[in-house]
Amino acid sequence: NTVQYADDLGHFCLSSDTAAATATCQDLGNAIVAWCDDWLLEINHKKCEVMHFRPDTRVISRVKPIVYLRGEPVAVKDDVQYLGVRFYRMLKFHLHVAGITTKLTSRCQALNALSGTDWGCRREDLRQLFRAFVLPVATYCLGAWSAHLSEASIAKIDRCLLRGCRIITKLYRTCPVDALRTEAAIPAFATMCKRAVVLCQERSVRLPAANPR
């Protein structure tokens, strides 16, 4: 399968045989090089990466699929960021979640700076800023990766979002979480994940049969 957005291109080969998958990736790489040669385009070798997804860590550490572009081996990485989503070799997203929580913390601090009791923004303005400036960090491409999250990862992101809810409402830390979310009009992150997955599934069902999804 091939996934392309603007000038970013990704190939995915699925096989129980690592050697067969590597050979398929090599054929695709050769086809890309030939196409680029025909159109006088250059390939940035430094931005090309190979990742081997497999649940068995023993196999991953032992088997390294090597793919060549113009005679040079492509680097094999344990984690790769593609279109803003960071993938890990065991199809876990703990590294992606770590990056999200860091960004959420920073942006909540910026939101807090605008929430002074005497001179700060109104609650409606803070809520709008939260939805436009903070929340998209957590919901970007959510339907593609949230189904693989553990409860611990969901809780980490939810804690950051709850901090934003407290900034909006100015309620005490001891306030019940459900009341806090209701007052801020921000649903739980677990609910956002379920909505995003269902939405992606419904869109997939409605795609034409020839669409690679």
PDB file of C-alpha atoms in Angstrom:
ATOM      1  CA  ASN A   1       0.000   0.000   0.000  1.00  0.00           C
ATOM      2  CA  THR A   2       1.114   3.558  -0.706  1.00  0.00           C
ATOM      3  CA  VAL A   3       0.248   6.656   1.316  1.00  0.00           C
ATOM      4  CA  GLN A   4       1.068  10.080  -0.087  1.00  0.00           C
ATOM      5  CA  TYR A   5       0.476  13.628   1.124  1.00  0.00           C
ATOM      6  CA  ALA A   6       2.075  16.536  -0.732  1.00  0.00           C
ATOM      7  CA  ASP A   7       5.750  15.534  -1.130  1.00  0.00           C
ATOM      8  CA  ASP A   8       5.697  12.866   1.626  1.00  0.00           C
ATOM      9  CA  LEU A   9       5.417   9.281   0.452  1.00  0.00           C
ATOM     10  CA  GLY A  10       5.101   6.099   2.516  1.00  0.00           C
ATOM     11  CA  HIS A  11       4.997   2.430   1.520  1.00  0.00           C
ATOM     12  CA  PHE A  12       3.559  -0.329   3.713  1.00  0.00           C
ATOM     13  CA  CYS A  13       4.245  -4.007   3.089  1.00  0.00           C
ATOM     14  CA  LEU A  14       2.376  -6.632   5.119  1.00  0.00           C
ATOM     15  CA  SER A  15       3.747 -10.169   5.303  1.00  0.00           C
ATOM     16  CA  SER A  16       4.498 -12.897   7.845  1.00  0.00           C
ATOM     17  CA  ASP A  17       7.824 -13.370   6.032  1.00  0.00           C
ATOM     18  CA  THR A  18      10.253 -10.522   6.724  1.00  0.00           C
ATOM     19  CA  ALA A  19      12.379 -11.384   3.702  1.00  0.00           C
ATOM     20  CA  ALA A  20       9.366 -11.241   1.379  1.00  0.00           C
ATOM     21  CA  ALA A  21       8.272  -7.902   2.818  1.00  0.00           C
ATOM     22  CA  THR A  22      11.802  -6.529   2.431  1.00  0.00           C
ATOM     23  CA  ALA A  23      11.917  -7.662  -1.197  1.00  0.00           C
ATOM     24  CA  THR A  24       8.593  -5.952  -1.891  1.00  0.00           C
ATOM     25  CA  CYS A  25       9.823  -2.733  -0.286  1.00  0.00           C
ATOM     26  CA  GLN A  26      12.979  -2.930  -2.390  1.00  0.00           C
ATOM     27  CA  ASP A  27      10.933  -3.296  -5.587  1.00  0.00           C
ATOM     28  CA  LEU A  28       8.848  -0.279  -4.602  1.00  0.00           C
ATOM     29  CA  GLY A  29      12.002   1.689  -3.828  1.00  0.00           C
ATOM     30  CA  ASN A  30      13.428   0.828  -7.239  1.00  0.00           C
ATOM     31  CA  ALA A  31      10.200   1.954  -8.903  1.00  0.00           C
ATOM     32  CA  ILE A  32      10.323   5.280  -7.040  1.00  0.00           C
ATOM     33  CA  VAL A  33      13.946   5.861  -8.069  1.00  0.00           C
ATOM     34  CA  ALA A  34      13.108   5.104 -11.710  1.00  0.00           C
ATOM     35  CA  TRP A  35      10.132   7.478 -11.637  1.00  0.00           C
ATOM     36  CA  CYS A  36      12.223  10.240 -10.065  1.00  0.00           C
ATOM     37  CA  ASP A  37      14.920   9.741 -12.703  1.00  0.00           C
ATOM     38  CA  ASP A  38      12.340  10.104 -15.479  1.00  0.00           C
ATOM     39  CA  TRP A  39      11.106  13.398 -13.998  1.00  0.00           C
ATOM     40  CA  LEU A  40      14.568  14.667 -12.979  1.00  0.00           C
ATOM     41  CA  LEU A  41      13.665  14.699  -9.291  1.00  0.00           C
ATOM     42  CA  GLU A  42      16.046  14.233  -6.385  1.00  0.00           C
ATOM     43  CA  ILE A  43      15.394  11.948  -3.410  1.00  0.00           C
ATOM     44  CA  ASN A  44      16.538  13.195  -0.022  1.00  0.00           C
ATOM     45  CA  HIS A  45      18.216  10.045   1.264  1.00  0.00           C
ATOM     46  CA  LYS A  46      18.563  11.492   4.779  1.00  0.00           C
ATOM     47  CA  LYS A  47      14.786  11.722   5.122  1.00  0.00           C
ATOM     48  CA  CYS A  48      14.176   8.127   4.013  1.00  0.00           C
ATOM     49  CA  GLU A  49      13.645   5.605   6.802  1.00  0.00           C
ATOM     50  CA  VAL A  50      12.620   1.973   7.226  1.00  0.00           C
ATOM     51  CA  MET A  51      10.673   0.615  10.183  1.00  0.00           C
ATOM     52  CA  HIS A  52       9.965  -3.018  11.002  1.00  0.00           C
ATOM     53  CA  PHE A  53       6.669  -3.452  12.867  1.00  0.00           C
ATOM     54  CA  ARG A  54       6.413  -6.665  14.872  1.00  0.00           C
ATOM     55  CA  PRO A  55       5.055  -7.501  18.351  1.00  0.00           C
ATOM     56  CA  ASP A  56       7.920  -9.887  19.150  1.00  0.00           C
ATOM     57  CA  THR A  57      10.858  -7.829  20.428  1.00  0.00           C
ATOM     58  CA  ARG A  58      13.263 -10.751  20.011  1.00  0.00           C
ATOM     59  CA  VAL A  59      12.578 -10.922  16.285  1.00  0.00           C
ATOM     60  CA  ILE A  60      12.829  -7.144  15.879  1.00  0.00           C
ATOM     61  CA  SER A  61      16.238  -7.025  17.548  1.00  0.00           C
ATOM     62  CA  ARG A  62      17.490  -9.948  15.444  1.00  0.00           C
ATOM     63  CA  VAL A  63      16.040  -9.101  12.010  1.00  0.00           C
ATOM     64  CA  LYS A  64      16.942  -5.825  10.299  1.00  0.00           C
ATOM     65  CA  PRO A  65      15.288  -5.327   6.894  1.00  0.00           C
ATOM     66  CA  ILE A  66      17.761  -3.571   4.622  1.00  0.00           C
ATOM     67  CA  VAL A  67      16.425  -1.550   1.682  1.00  0.00           C
ATOM     68  CA  TYR A  68      18.685   0.286  -0.776  1.00  0.00           C
ATOM     69  CA  LEU A  69      18.097   3.498  -2.700  1.00  0.00           C
ATOM     70  CA  ARG A  70      20.625   4.232  -5.412  1.00  0.00           C
ATOM     71  CA  GLY A  71      22.935   1.666  -3.847  1.00  0.00           C
ATOM     72  CA  GLU A  72      22.864   3.224  -0.373  1.00  0.00           C
ATOM     73  CA  PRO A  73      21.146   1.452   2.549  1.00  0.00           C
ATOM     74  CA  VAL A  74      18.168   3.234   4.102  1.00  0.00           C
ATOM     75  CA  ALA A  75      18.396   3.742   7.862  1.00  0.00           C
ATOM     76  CA  VAL A  76      16.339   1.324   9.983  1.00  0.00           C
ATOM     77  CA  LYS A  77      14.680   3.184  12.868  1.00  0.00           C
ATOM     78  CA  ASP A  78      12.821   2.108  16.007  1.00  0.00           C
ATOM     79  CA  ASP A  79      10.492   5.104  15.769  1.00  0.00           C
ATOM     80  CA  VAL A  80       9.438   7.233  12.823  1.00  0.00           C
ATOM     81  CA  GLN A  81       7.363  10.398  12.632  1.00  0.00           C
ATOM     82  CA  TYR A  82       5.082  10.545   9.610  1.00  0.00           C
ATOM     83  CA  LEU A  83       2.691  13.460   9.015  1.00  0.00           C
ATOM     84  CA  GLY A  84       2.911  14.529  12.640  1.00  0.00           C
ATOM     85  CA  VAL A  85       2.277  11.086  14.182  1.00  0.00           C
ATOM     86  CA  ARG A  86       5.160   9.254  15.825  1.00  0.00           C
ATOM     87  CA  PHE A  87       5.122   5.482  15.288  1.00  0.00           C
ATOM     88  CA  TYR A  88       7.029   2.964  17.381  1.00  0.00           C
ATOM     89  CA  ARG A  89       8.235  -0.409  16.090  1.00  0.00           C
ATOM     90  CA  MET A  90       5.778  -2.388  18.272  1.00  0.00           C
ATOM     91  CA  LEU A  91       2.891  -0.186  17.088  1.00  0.00           C
ATOM     92  CA  LYS A  92       2.740   1.603  20.402  1.00  0.00           C
ATOM     93  CA  PHE A  93       2.274   5.335  20.735  1.00  0.00           C
ATOM     94  CA  HIS A  94       3.875   6.091  24.097  1.00  0.00           C
ATOM     95  CA  LEU A  95       6.484   8.321  22.417  1.00  0.00           C
ATOM     96  CA  HIS A  96       3.752  10.179  20.563  1.00  0.00           C
ATOM     97  CA  VAL A  97       1.814  10.614  23.807  1.00  0.00           C
ATOM     98  CA  ALA A  98       4.934  11.949  25.549  1.00  0.00           C
ATOM     99  CA  GLY A  99       5.314  14.590  22.870  1.00  0.00           C
ATOM    100  CA  ILE A 100       1.637  15.524  23.129  1.00  0.00           C
ATOM    101  CA  THR A 101       1.723  15.935  26.905  1.00  0.00           C
ATOM    102  CA  THR A 102       4.789  18.170  26.639  1.00  0.00           C
ATOM    103  CA  LYS A 103       3.048  20.426  24.134  1.00  0.00           C
ATOM    104  CA  LEU A 104      -0.193  20.444  26.126  1.00  0.00           C
ATOM    105  CA  THR A 105       1.643  21.478  29.288  1.00  0.00           C
ATOM    106  CA  SER A 106       3.351  24.341  27.488  1.00  0.00           C
ATOM    107  CA  ARG A 107       0.152  25.590  25.891  1.00  0.00           C
ATOM    108  CA  CYS A 108      -1.821  25.338  29.122  1.00  0.00           C
ATOM    109  CA  GLN A 109       0.818  27.541  30.730  1.00  0.00           C
ATOM    110  CA  ALA A 110       0.280  30.097  27.979  1.00  0.00           C
ATOM    111  CA  LEU A 111      -3.488  29.855  28.483  1.00  0.00           C
ATOM    112  CA  ASN A 112      -3.043  30.316  32.216  1.00  0.00           C
ATOM    113  CA  ALA A 113      -1.151  33.543  31.581  1.00  0.00           C
ATOM    114  CA  LEU A 114      -4.296  34.949  29.964  1.00  0.00           C
ATOM    115  CA  SER A 115      -6.636  33.953  32.776  1.00  0.00           C
ATOM    116  CA  GLY A 116      -5.922  36.571  35.438  1.00  0.00           C
ATOM    117  CA  THR A 117      -8.722  36.980  37.983  1.00  0.00           C
ATOM    118  CA  ASP A 118      -8.993  40.765  37.615  1.00  0.00           C
ATOM    119  CA  TRP A 119      -7.771  41.460  34.097  1.00  0.00           C
ATOM    120  CA  GLY A 120      -7.848  38.070  32.326  1.00  0.00           C
ATOM    121  CA  CYS A 121     -10.057  36.797  29.531  1.00  0.00           C
ATOM    122  CA  ARG A 122     -13.666  35.846  30.081  1.00  0.00           C
ATOM    123  CA  ARG A 123     -14.591  32.184  30.470  1.00  0.00           C
ATOM    124  CA  GLU A 124     -16.070  32.066  26.952  1.00  0.00           C
ATOM    125  CA  ASP A 125     -12.861  33.476  25.485  1.00  0.00           C
ATOM    126  CA  LEU A 126     -10.718  31.031  27.445  1.00  0.00           C
ATOM    127  CA  ARG A 127     -12.852  28.141  26.276  1.00  0.00           C
ATOM    128  CA  GLN A 128     -12.537  29.272  22.678  1.00  0.00           C
ATOM    129  CA  LEU A 129      -8.769  29.658  23.034  1.00  0.00           C
ATOM    130  CA  PHE A 130      -8.555  26.197  24.604  1.00  0.00           C
ATOM    131  CA  ARG A 131     -10.485  24.621  21.723  1.00  0.00           C
ATOM    132  CA  ALA A 132      -8.433  26.443  19.085  1.00  0.00           C
ATOM    133  CA  PHE A 133      -4.948  26.465  20.635  1.00  0.00           C
ATOM    134  CA  VAL A 134      -4.694  23.573  23.118  1.00  0.00           C
ATOM    135  CA  LEU A 135      -7.184  20.846  22.196  1.00  0.00           C
ATOM    136  CA  PRO A 136      -5.997  20.304  18.570  1.00  0.00           C
ATOM    137  CA  VAL A 137      -2.643  19.105  19.927  1.00  0.00           C
ATOM    138  CA  ALA A 138      -4.406  16.108  21.493  1.00  0.00           C
ATOM    139  CA  THR A 139      -6.986  15.477  18.758  1.00  0.00           C
ATOM    140  CA  TYR A 140      -4.759  15.743  15.679  1.00  0.00           C
ATOM    141  CA  CYS A 141      -5.262  12.616  13.548  1.00  0.00           C
ATOM    142  CA  LEU A 142      -6.862  11.043  16.633  1.00  0.00           C
ATOM    143  CA  GLY A 143      -8.823   8.351  14.832  1.00  0.00           C
ATOM    144  CA  ALA A 144      -5.649   6.865  13.343  1.00  0.00           C
ATOM    145  CA  TRP A 145      -3.797   6.154  16.598  1.00  0.00           C
ATOM    146  CA  SER A 146      -6.158   6.430  19.571  1.00  0.00           C
ATOM    147  CA  ALA A 147      -7.520   2.882  19.176  1.00  0.00           C
ATOM    148  CA  HIS A 148      -4.082   1.534  20.143  1.00  0.00           C
ATOM    149  CA  LEU A 149      -3.699   3.601  23.312  1.00  0.00           C
ATOM    150  CA  SER A 150      -3.478   2.060  26.756  1.00  0.00           C
ATOM    151  CA  GLU A 151      -5.554   3.384  29.639  1.00  0.00           C
ATOM    152  CA  ALA A 152      -2.407   4.850  31.185  1.00  0.00           C
ATOM    153  CA  SER A 153      -1.652   6.871  28.025  1.00  0.00           C
ATOM    154  CA  ILE A 154      -5.235   8.121  27.832  1.00  0.00           C
ATOM    155  CA  ALA A 155      -5.029   9.174  31.494  1.00  0.00           C
ATOM    156  CA  LYS A 156      -1.813  11.164  30.864  1.00  0.00           C
ATOM    157  CA  ILE A 157      -3.418  13.248  28.136  1.00  0.00           C
ATOM    158  CA  ASP A 158      -6.650  13.586  30.103  1.00  0.00           C
ATOM    159  CA  ARG A 159      -4.765  15.073  33.070  1.00  0.00           C
ATOM    160  CA  CYS A 160      -3.336  17.768  30.828  1.00  0.00           C
ATOM    161  CA  LEU A 161      -6.780  18.563  29.427  1.00  0.00           C
ATOM    162  CA  LEU A 162      -8.232  18.719  32.928  1.00  0.00           C
ATOM    163  CA  ARG A 163      -5.661  21.356  33.794  1.00  0.00           C
ATOM    164  CA  GLY A 164      -7.004  23.407  30.908  1.00  0.00           C
ATOM    165  CA  CYS A 165     -10.541  22.889  32.214  1.00  0.00           C
ATOM    166  CA  ARG A 166      -9.485  24.276  35.596  1.00  0.00           C
ATOM    167  CA  ILE A 167      -7.958  27.300  33.908  1.00  0.00           C
ATOM    168  CA  ILE A 168     -11.224  27.932  32.051  1.00  0.00           C
ATOM    169  CA  THR A 169     -13.540  27.488  35.019  1.00  0.00           C
ATOM    170  CA  LYS A 170     -11.204  28.582  37.871  1.00  0.00           C
ATOM    171  CA  LEU A 171     -12.662  25.781  39.997  1.00  0.00           C
ATOM    172  CA  TYR A 172     -10.732  24.231  42.869  1.00  0.00           C
ATOM    173  CA  ARG A 173      -8.551  21.174  42.384  1.00  0.00           C
ATOM    174  CA  THR A 174     -10.830  19.228  44.752  1.00  0.00           C
ATOM    175  CA  CYS A 175     -13.818  19.773  42.452  1.00  0.00           C
ATOM    176  CA  PRO A 176     -15.217  16.469  41.085  1.00  0.00           C
ATOM    177  CA  VAL A 177     -13.850  15.704  37.625  1.00  0.00           C
ATOM    178  CA  ASP A 178     -17.253  15.193  36.009  1.00  0.00           C
ATOM    179  CA  ALA A 179     -18.489  18.542  37.310  1.00  0.00           C
ATOM    180  CA  LEU A 180     -15.298  20.194  36.072  1.00  0.00           C
ATOM    181  CA  ARG A 181     -15.742  18.805  32.553  1.00  0.00           C
ATOM    182  CA  THR A 182     -19.412  19.797  32.499  1.00  0.00           C
ATOM    183  CA  GLU A 183     -18.647  23.334  33.614  1.00  0.00           C
ATOM    184  CA  ALA A 184     -15.888  23.695  31.007  1.00  0.00           C
ATOM    185  CA  ALA A 185     -17.959  21.955  28.285  1.00  0.00           C
ATOM    186  CA  ILE A 186     -14.972  19.728  27.439  1.00  0.00           C
ATOM    187  CA  PRO A 187     -15.598  15.946  27.221  1.00  0.00           C
ATOM    188  CA  ALA A 188     -13.226  13.316  28.587  1.00  0.00           C
ATOM    189  CA  PHE A 189     -10.348  12.352  26.327  1.00  0.00           C
ATOM    190  CA  ALA A 190     -11.517   8.722  26.304  1.00  0.00           C
ATOM    191  CA  THR A 191     -14.824   9.939  24.845  1.00  0.00           C
ATOM    192  CA  MET A 192     -12.968  11.932  22.193  1.00  0.00           C
ATOM    193  CA  CYS A 193     -11.027   8.808  21.234  1.00  0.00           C
ATOM    194  CA  LYS A 194     -14.177   6.727  20.824  1.00  0.00           C
ATOM    195  CA  ARG A 195     -15.839   9.424  18.740  1.00  0.00           C
ATOM    196  CA  ALA A 196     -12.806   9.741  16.462  1.00  0.00           C
ATOM    197  CA  VAL A 197     -12.553   5.975  15.900  1.00  0.00           C
ATOM    198  CA  VAL A 198     -16.266   5.630  15.128  1.00  0.00           C
ATOM    199  CA  LEU A 199     -16.117   8.602  12.759  1.00  0.00           C
ATOM    200  CA  CYS A 200     -13.164   7.103  10.869  1.00  0.00           C
ATOM    201  CA  GLN A 201     -14.939   3.751  10.666  1.00  0.00           C
ATOM    202  CA  GLU A 202     -18.116   5.304   9.279  1.00  0.00           C
ATOM    203  CA  ARG A 203     -16.154   7.286   6.720  1.00  0.00           C
ATOM    204  CA  SER A 204     -14.309   4.131   5.680  1.00  0.00           C
ATOM    205  CA  VAL A 205     -17.580   2.259   5.176  1.00  0.00           C
ATOM    206  CA  ARG A 206     -18.820   4.996   2.860  1.00  0.00           C
ATOM    207  CA  LEU A 207     -15.712   5.063   0.684  1.00  0.00           C
ATOM    208  CA  PRO A 208     -15.830   3.516  -2.822  1.00  0.00           C
ATOM    209  CA  ALA A 209     -14.837  -0.138  -3.033  1.00  0.00           C
ATOM    210  CA  ALA A 210     -11.734   0.739  -5.070  1.00  0.00           C
ATOM    211  CA  ASN A 211     -10.411   3.126  -2.419  1.00  0.00           C
ATOM    212  CA  PRO A 212      -7.338   1.618  -0.636  1.00  0.00           C
ATOM    213  CA  ARG A 213      -8.467   3.143   2.730  1.00  0.00           C
TER     214      ARG A 213
END
